[in-house]
DNA sequence: CGCCCTCTTGATCTCCTTCAATGACAGTGG
DNA sequence: CCACTGTCATTGAAGGAGATCAAGAGGGCG
């Protein structure tokens, strides 16, 4: 089932709203690692809900270089930026095995019409993604390689925690060093060297497929940006319209 | 008066809708070059409409470096990303003399409640900004200095044209080389050198405060990204609710 | 077993930064 | 009218962060 914690981050939802979100997507589809969900340039007819697994959103430049705009985690909506375009702006690729549900635009429009409050929350979610991009841009433009890696680890730690995937500051990291490079605008070789430095300095440790953050405070200090705190139930959020008292 | 071409890029508006947008902002305020409209960390109570002039949105990192996230032109809405935050994420600074109108959240919420179609267009506008950030991120992460500058010039050319500020591929460029550096993640010195190369190669020319693009096609080819074409009146856009036939 | 993918490390190169100095120009106050 | 000041563009020289090229090691999987 689609995890709605991202929506609940902004408001307490009524039961009707929760059910609406839970039924937003069509049937769940499973993708194998490396499989593509949608390719840059495809005709756009809806968005996707990420239910399980990790998915990356990548863009290829005219010069052939690739950059990964974002790694998506369960609860994220995928491909919403392309809703204003005729053709998809990004390629969605499963990193791990992933479950995805398609939401055709018609259904999205329907929910927006019937639940203005969910429409507003959708807009909020888009703004959150935009803020994340702003922070990523600033880091990519002005931070050193090591600072960028610190940022990536802190970001994942922060986003994985509410999903329950972090135990004692350790979590599974299914990203290859090449993916990390494409995420931060670096080469895989350089990622390797700088991660080693972080290990040697005792900030992080690797345990097989897992990463453990040993000095979270130091890593946060090193990171050029810190995760943003959102405002819960801002006063201009519309009230629920389903009649249920919250 | 607030120029609404950015809204009309997505749909033909009814007269009522146009008037609503025109009256969205409170009284117009004039800012001198270098004056600040809002500072990172300020309490957020609304957004701004840019009526006249150029404004930049900058973010400062923990390490003290600054990056300009975007240069805003007339018709843009400023500061909307911070609507989900308690404190502003970016600093808004006038580059040229600029006219700005404040829109308190209450008024924004009111318009959203009465005009679901305008609410949807607002979301679209946010997505457009997000796409612009995605492209900027990819370019900053994976493009050379010269490619980035080509991109910046093509972007400004594209955005200034509908405003009527481009004549024979020439337009006023009120950005210092330091600002251009902070926009692209480079140093002012390097911007200077690479702009000179673009001049020497005959791609652009400088005429005082103005820049003239001599070889637009070549500059577009050099640019790592090309401006995106948006979809006009996507079918899932709600109908107008003011009863006027379009 | 052999292949492919990923991680790792070394050596070299280069794009961009950093530091520094100069000139052009506008504003300002005497 | 002219020194004085600050901003911005410009150019040179040196240094460094990260890229590129190359090769080997380990591991999963057919």
XYZ file of C-alpha atoms (C1' of nucleotides) in Angstrom:
552
model
C 0.000 0.000 0.000
C 1.162 3.514 -0.848
C 2.744 5.096 2.246
C 1.258 8.533 2.863
C 3.643 9.871 5.487
C 4.777 12.557 3.056
C 1.237 13.884 2.924
C 0.750 13.613 6.651
C 3.833 15.723 7.141
C 1.729 18.753 6.328
C -1.638 18.019 7.865
C -3.659 15.533 9.806
C -5.806 13.796 7.217
C -9.385 12.642 7.594
C -10.153 8.992 7.052
C -11.811 9.776 3.756
C -8.725 11.638 2.612
C -6.477 8.805 3.652
C -8.603 6.307 1.773
C -8.648 8.532 -1.274
C -4.866 8.623 -1.312
C -4.603 4.913 -0.687
C -6.803 4.271 -3.723
C -5.161 6.891 -5.897
C -3.004 4.529 -7.918
C -3.963 1.804 -10.334
C -2.668 -1.709 -9.808
C 0.771 -2.102 -8.337
C 3.520 -2.991 -10.798
C 6.860 -4.536 -9.829
C 10.069 -3.473 -11.539
C 13.392 -5.306 -11.353
C 16.600 -3.444 -10.547
C 17.736 -1.511 -13.590
C 14.349 -1.684 -15.250
C 12.988 1.530 -16.601
C 9.574 2.862 -15.598
C 9.403 5.706 -18.049
C 11.940 7.171 -20.454
C 12.770 10.810 -21.120
C 10.712 11.891 -24.122
C 7.835 9.468 -23.567
C 4.315 10.819 -23.939
C 3.076 11.806 -20.489
C -0.314 10.594 -19.362
C -0.013 10.442 -15.605
C 2.228 10.237 -12.589
C 3.481 7.371 -10.449
C 3.379 6.494 -6.777
C 6.437 4.789 -5.376
C 5.254 2.131 -2.964
C 8.392 0.113 -2.330
C 12.048 0.306 -3.318
C 14.383 2.982 -4.663
C 13.950 4.731 -8.012
C 16.161 7.307 -9.686
C 15.162 10.172 -11.929
C 17.875 10.973 -14.466
C 18.343 13.474 -17.271
C 20.727 13.270 -20.212
C 22.356 16.393 -21.607
C 22.959 17.320 -25.222
C 26.633 16.492 -24.713
C 25.689 12.980 -23.627
C 26.438 13.321 -19.927
C 23.939 11.983 -17.444
C 22.916 13.421 -14.115
C 20.580 11.911 -11.585
C 18.250 14.596 -10.407
C 17.014 12.693 -7.383
C 16.756 9.321 -5.721
C 13.168 8.589 -4.814
C 12.101 6.612 -1.762
C 8.760 4.962 -0.895
C 6.000 7.533 -0.495
C 7.359 9.821 -3.200
C 5.324 10.752 -6.242
C 7.298 10.252 -9.442
C 7.188 12.178 -12.657
C 4.970 15.026 -11.518
C 7.241 17.719 -12.956
C 6.450 16.422 -16.442
C 2.717 17.044 -15.985
C 3.129 20.416 -17.686
C 5.030 18.943 -20.644
C 4.024 16.941 -23.678
C 7.048 14.660 -23.233
C 8.637 13.371 -20.060
C 11.567 15.430 -18.791
C 13.278 12.625 -16.945
C 13.880 8.902 -17.080
C 12.638 6.842 -14.125
C 14.722 3.757 -13.409
C 14.368 1.243 -10.598
C 17.505 0.994 -8.484
C 16.341 -1.817 -6.271
C 13.297 -3.949 -6.954
C 10.463 -1.463 -6.759
C 6.669 -1.385 -6.664
C 5.043 1.448 -8.540
C 1.429 2.438 -9.124
C 0.318 4.525 -12.076
C -2.030 7.483 -11.591
C -3.600 8.689 -14.838
C -4.140 12.418 -15.021
C -7.892 11.963 -15.139
C -7.893 10.417 -11.718
C -5.563 13.064 -10.375
C -7.827 15.810 -11.729
C -10.844 14.102 -10.211
C -9.296 14.007 -6.755
C -8.233 17.623 -7.084
C -11.783 18.636 -7.942
C -13.360 16.754 -5.071
C -10.717 17.447 -2.412
C -9.310 20.975 -2.665
C -7.384 20.259 0.497
C -5.560 17.361 -1.128
C -4.952 19.576 -4.156
C -3.263 22.087 -1.884
C -1.219 19.337 -0.269
C -0.168 18.195 -3.717
C 1.107 21.677 -4.445
C 2.962 21.616 -1.139
C 4.595 18.340 -2.084
C 5.761 19.899 -5.335
C 7.231 22.828 -3.463
C 9.088 20.453 -1.180
C 10.633 18.791 -4.227
C 11.533 22.190 -5.560
C 13.248 23.140 -2.329
C 15.187 19.906 -2.453
C 16.316 20.804 -5.946
C 17.345 24.279 -4.835
C 19.493 22.787 -2.110
C 20.950 20.233 -4.492
C 21.764 22.960 -6.983
C 23.506 25.121 -4.432
C 25.516 22.166 -3.172
C 26.487 21.021 -6.653
C 27.522 24.516 -7.629
C 29.448 25.548 -4.556
C 30.401 22.589 -2.385
C 33.468 20.371 -2.491
C 33.184 16.693 -3.318
C 33.446 15.664 0.303
C 30.831 18.178 1.373
C 28.484 16.879 -1.291
C 28.866 13.311 -0.135
C 28.221 14.346 3.442
C 25.076 16.059 2.247
C 23.905 12.987 0.379
C 24.373 10.746 3.390
C 22.656 13.150 5.760
C 19.784 13.547 3.318
C 19.262 9.812 2.973
C 19.531 9.334 6.712
C 16.861 11.959 7.248
C 14.501 10.584 4.617
C 14.934 6.928 5.529
C 14.350 7.438 9.234
C 10.554 7.996 9.088
C 10.341 4.902 6.869
C 11.898 2.831 9.606
C 14.894 1.858 7.517
C 17.484 3.308 9.890
C 18.752 1.360 12.899
C 21.456 2.845 15.059
C 22.268 5.338 12.315
C 22.886 2.508 9.847
C 20.939 1.881 6.672
C 21.076 -0.062 3.460
C 22.696 1.868 0.604
C 21.920 0.208 -2.744
C 23.673 2.905 -4.799
C 26.768 2.131 -6.836
C 29.539 4.677 -6.743
C 28.731 5.542 -10.317
C 25.164 6.411 -9.307
C 26.464 8.495 -6.439
C 28.713 10.267 -8.899
C 25.849 11.005 -11.260
C 23.871 12.257 -8.282
C 26.504 14.754 -7.271
C 28.128 15.675 -10.543
C 31.335 13.784 -9.780
C 33.073 10.782 -11.276
C 32.790 7.360 -9.712
C 36.552 7.310 -9.138
C 36.468 10.521 -7.181
C 33.477 9.367 -5.175
C 35.466 6.313 -4.205
C 38.402 8.355 -2.950
C 36.338 10.811 -0.979
C 34.192 8.126 0.609
C 37.391 6.471 1.719
C 38.461 9.727 3.338
C 35.152 9.937 5.183
C 35.723 6.380 6.385
C 39.316 7.058 7.400
C 38.210 10.094 9.350
C 35.761 7.931 11.245
C 32.650 9.765 10.102
C 31.095 6.740 8.464
C 31.676 2.999 8.268
C 30.688 0.420 5.751
C 29.229 -2.910 6.742
C 28.649 -4.845 3.562
C 25.751 -3.269 1.718
C 25.026 -1.069 4.716
C 26.411 2.307 5.696
C 26.665 3.369 9.305
C 26.949 7.011 10.232
C 29.340 7.191 13.136
C 29.454 10.925 13.667
C 26.151 12.370 12.572
C 26.823 15.783 14.052
C 30.173 16.095 12.320
C 28.647 14.943 9.053
C 25.902 17.548 9.381
C 28.470 20.226 10.047
C 30.369 19.159 6.972
C 27.247 19.130 4.828
C 26.716 22.439 3.027
C 22.961 22.309 3.640
C 20.819 20.932 6.425
C 17.479 19.178 5.935
C 14.607 21.628 5.992
C 11.861 21.645 8.574
C 8.433 22.081 7.054
C 5.541 23.961 8.494
C 2.735 21.740 9.746
C -0.813 22.747 8.835
C -0.099 26.253 7.616
C -3.136 28.447 8.299
C -3.884 29.007 4.603
C -4.425 25.308 3.994
C -8.107 24.758 3.110
C -10.290 22.771 5.508
C -11.406 19.267 4.803
C -14.551 19.078 2.710
C -15.669 15.574 3.540
C -17.581 16.645 6.607
C -15.582 14.545 8.999
C -14.431 16.350 12.080
C -10.718 16.147 12.511
C 0.487 46.187 -13.680
C 1.493 42.587 -13.112
C 2.158 40.899 -16.466
C 0.291 37.619 -16.689
C 1.857 36.080 -19.781
C 3.277 33.298 -17.649
C -0.246 32.284 -16.696
C -1.553 32.642 -20.208
C 1.151 30.271 -21.377
C -0.979 27.440 -20.067
C -4.530 28.477 -20.792
C -6.732 31.167 -22.238
C -8.042 33.048 -19.233
C -11.488 34.498 -18.791
C -11.773 38.200 -18.119
C -12.693 37.535 -14.518
C -9.604 35.395 -14.092
C -7.406 38.034 -15.653
C -8.804 40.675 -13.355
C -8.353 38.448 -10.365
C -4.689 38.011 -11.194
C -4.250 41.692 -11.902
C -5.620 42.499 -8.455
C -3.761 39.740 -6.684
C -1.004 41.868 -5.261
C -1.114 44.625 -2.700
C 0.324 48.033 -3.537
C 3.358 48.121 -5.769
C 6.666 48.744 -4.039
C 9.811 50.007 -5.765
C 13.215 48.633 -4.833
C 16.551 50.163 -5.788
C 19.319 48.035 -7.285
C 20.951 45.951 -4.578
C 18.059 46.425 -2.193
C 16.760 43.318 -0.533
C 13.105 42.311 -0.719
C 13.262 39.469 1.731
C 16.134 37.760 3.499
C 16.776 34.052 3.993
C 15.370 33.124 7.392
C 12.674 35.794 7.502
C 9.231 34.768 8.687
C 7.163 33.930 5.633
C 3.698 35.467 5.323
C 3.146 35.603 1.595
C 4.630 35.662 -1.864
C 5.618 38.430 -4.252
C 4.750 39.344 -7.821
C 7.543 40.790 -9.908
C 6.070 43.575 -12.003
C 9.148 45.319 -13.359
C 12.907 44.787 -13.236
C 15.224 41.894 -12.455
C 15.425 40.148 -9.085
C 17.726 37.371 -7.954
C 17.025 34.570 -5.509
C 20.157 33.506 -3.662
C 21.042 30.950 -1.028
C 24.038 30.920 1.281
C 25.665 27.658 2.302
C 27.005 26.655 5.677
C 30.516 27.148 4.327
C 29.673 30.739 3.452
C 29.507 30.354 -0.318
C 26.623 31.947 -2.171
C 24.757 30.623 -5.153
C 22.034 32.375 -7.091
C 19.264 29.921 -7.665
C 17.532 31.968 -10.334
C 17.206 35.351 -11.922
C 13.582 36.416 -11.984
C 12.024 38.518 -14.722
C 8.737 40.456 -14.801
C 5.735 38.150 -14.536
C 7.470 35.725 -12.192
C 6.144 34.932 -8.757
C 8.830 35.221 -6.103
C 9.292 33.265 -2.929
C 6.614 30.656 -3.479
C 8.907 27.758 -2.596
C 9.060 29.080 0.964
C 5.293 28.807 1.394
C 5.780 25.398 2.991
C 8.433 26.655 5.415
C 8.337 28.713 8.579
C 11.377 30.707 7.414
C 12.298 31.883 3.935
C 14.646 29.587 2.063
C 16.131 32.245 -0.182
C 17.083 35.895 -0.217
C 15.384 38.091 -2.821
C 17.516 40.989 -4.022
C 16.750 43.558 -6.689
C 19.323 43.549 -9.479
C 17.924 46.490 -11.388
C 15.331 48.863 -10.040
C 12.310 46.633 -9.544
C 8.601 46.915 -8.769
C 7.226 44.213 -6.530
C 3.758 43.541 -5.127
C 3.197 41.526 -1.979
C 0.530 38.803 -1.870
C -0.341 37.702 1.663
C -1.153 34.034 2.003
C -4.724 34.810 2.990
C -5.391 36.394 -0.355
C -3.673 33.553 -2.181
C -5.792 31.014 -0.320
C -8.907 32.995 -1.098
C -8.199 32.997 -4.821
C -7.405 29.294 -4.708
C -10.738 28.577 -3.032
C -12.782 30.634 -5.477
C -10.888 29.741 -8.679
C -9.775 26.103 -8.715
C -8.582 26.657 -12.246
C -6.184 29.371 -11.126
C -5.090 27.096 -8.303
C -4.211 24.460 -10.873
C -2.344 27.029 -12.960
C -0.434 28.049 -9.859
C 0.664 24.456 -9.408
C 1.688 24.375 -13.054
C 3.780 27.487 -12.565
C 5.519 25.810 -9.647
C 6.254 22.770 -11.790
C 7.747 25.002 -14.455
C 10.083 26.474 -11.879
C 10.959 22.997 -10.746
C 11.793 21.932 -14.274
C 13.989 24.982 -14.640
C 15.805 23.945 -11.492
C 16.243 20.411 -12.774
C 17.834 21.738 -15.933
C 20.024 24.124 -13.984
C 21.130 21.311 -11.710
C 22.050 19.042 -14.595
C 23.965 21.819 -16.305
C 25.812 22.839 -13.153
C 26.744 19.267 -12.409
C 27.793 18.091 -15.827
C 28.482 20.992 -18.187
C 31.693 22.931 -18.801
C 31.934 26.609 -17.983
C 31.440 27.635 -21.587
C 28.426 25.382 -21.988
C 26.890 26.846 -18.877
C 27.305 30.379 -20.115
C 25.756 29.436 -23.453
C 22.850 28.006 -21.537
C 22.407 31.145 -19.475
C 22.370 33.366 -22.539
C 19.933 31.147 -24.424
C 17.690 30.988 -21.373
C 17.596 34.750 -20.946
C 17.025 35.249 -24.652
C 14.082 32.865 -24.529
C 12.542 34.411 -21.449
C 13.069 38.027 -22.458
C 11.594 37.620 -25.934
C 7.907 37.394 -24.898
C 8.483 40.459 -22.728
C 9.546 42.452 -25.773
C 13.029 43.110 -24.437
C 14.863 41.470 -27.339
C 15.557 43.331 -30.562
C 17.554 41.629 -33.298
C 18.745 39.045 -30.782
C 20.171 41.787 -28.559
C 19.077 42.531 -25.008
C 20.125 44.419 -21.932
C 22.180 42.327 -19.514
C 22.343 44.006 -16.100
C 24.277 41.157 -14.489
C 27.813 41.630 -13.220
C 30.248 38.846 -13.932
C 30.211 38.015 -10.268
C 26.450 37.471 -10.407
C 26.859 35.320 -13.494
C 29.450 33.333 -11.594
C 27.153 32.815 -8.636
C 24.425 31.776 -11.058
C 26.523 29.084 -12.631
C 28.769 27.981 -9.808
C 31.881 29.589 -11.306
C 34.186 32.400 -10.298
C 33.849 35.856 -11.788
C 37.361 35.581 -13.214
C 36.553 32.429 -15.091
C 33.280 33.872 -16.340
C 35.253 36.741 -17.771
C 37.620 34.463 -19.649
C 34.945 32.215 -21.066
C 32.743 35.105 -22.137
C 35.728 36.484 -23.971
C 36.104 33.173 -25.768
C 32.465 33.254 -26.790
C 33.055 36.766 -28.129
C 36.245 35.808 -29.942
C 34.471 32.881 -31.552
C 31.847 35.246 -32.857
C 28.925 33.690 -30.981
C 28.052 36.837 -29.071
C 28.998 40.495 -29.033
C 28.855 43.133 -26.372
C 27.516 46.595 -27.037
C 27.874 48.545 -23.838
C 25.344 47.187 -21.358
C 23.751 45.095 -24.077
C 24.568 41.627 -25.326
C 23.877 40.590 -28.881
C 23.614 36.957 -29.820
C 25.248 36.589 -33.212
C 24.896 32.852 -33.714
C 21.818 31.696 -31.856
C 21.835 28.242 -33.427
C 25.453 27.620 -32.515
C 24.819 28.870 -28.985
C 21.855 26.523 -28.644
C 23.958 23.630 -29.864
C 26.605 24.495 -27.327
C 24.080 24.773 -24.509
C 23.686 21.511 -22.597
C 19.916 21.974 -22.325
C 17.326 23.575 -24.568
C 14.355 25.598 -23.328
C 11.337 23.408 -22.709
C 8.069 23.660 -24.577
C 5.058 23.505 -22.289
C 1.750 21.918 -23.004
C -1.051 24.415 -23.588
C -4.387 23.719 -21.893
C -3.719 20.156 -20.835
C -7.012 18.235 -20.759
C -6.934 17.692 -16.999
C -6.980 21.435 -16.305
C -10.292 22.287 -14.587
C -12.789 24.478 -16.431
C -13.387 28.072 -15.505
C -15.921 28.534 -12.728
C -16.878 32.139 -13.327
C -19.580 31.275 -15.848
C -17.994 33.196 -18.657
C -17.766 31.281 -21.898
C -14.248 31.132 -23.209
C 34.968 -21.796 -15.139
C 34.620 -17.420 -17.288
C 32.206 -13.108 -17.810
C 30.632 -8.796 -16.268
C 30.012 -5.415 -12.898
C 31.791 -2.866 -9.230
C 35.344 -1.270 -6.242
C 40.000 0.208 -5.737
C 44.360 2.457 -6.475
C 48.096 4.853 -9.185
C 49.733 8.305 -12.543
C 48.907 12.132 -15.275
C 46.388 15.896 -17.046
C 43.304 19.986 -17.221
C 39.812 22.940 -16.094
C 38.895 26.022 -12.948
C 40.331 28.526 -8.754
C 43.095 31.600 -6.225
C 45.918 35.469 -5.740
C 47.385 39.711 -7.530
C 47.673 43.870 -10.167
C 45.841 47.194 -13.487
C 42.583 50.089 -15.871
C 37.987 52.058 -16.802
C 34.256 54.392 -14.990
C 30.805 56.598 -11.873
C 29.867 58.949 -7.884
C 31.193 62.252 -4.204
C 32.920 65.791 -1.765
C 36.332 69.397 -1.390
C 37.465 71.068 -11.614
C 39.827 67.400 -9.564
C 41.534 64.073 -6.004
C 39.343 60.156 -3.707
C 36.775 56.000 -3.430
C 34.390 51.900 -4.702
C 32.767 48.796 -8.194
C 33.542 46.137 -12.101
C 36.122 44.259 -16.058
C 40.428 42.451 -17.432
C 44.638 39.860 -17.614
C 48.732 37.124 -15.776
C 50.783 33.504 -12.981
C 50.561 29.716 -9.942
C 48.091 26.107 -7.524
C 44.666 22.565 -6.662
C 40.449 19.822 -6.914
C 38.713 16.747 -9.659
C 38.855 14.293 -14.341
C 40.839 10.966 -17.242
C 43.276 6.864 -18.335
C 44.752 2.455 -16.975
C 45.080 -1.788 -14.507
C 44.110 -5.155 -10.983
C 41.102 -7.388 -7.493
C 36.907 -9.222 -5.761
C 32.356 -11.115 -6.301
C 27.968 -12.579 -8.238
C 25.996 -15.273 -11.850
C 25.346 -17.657 -16.224
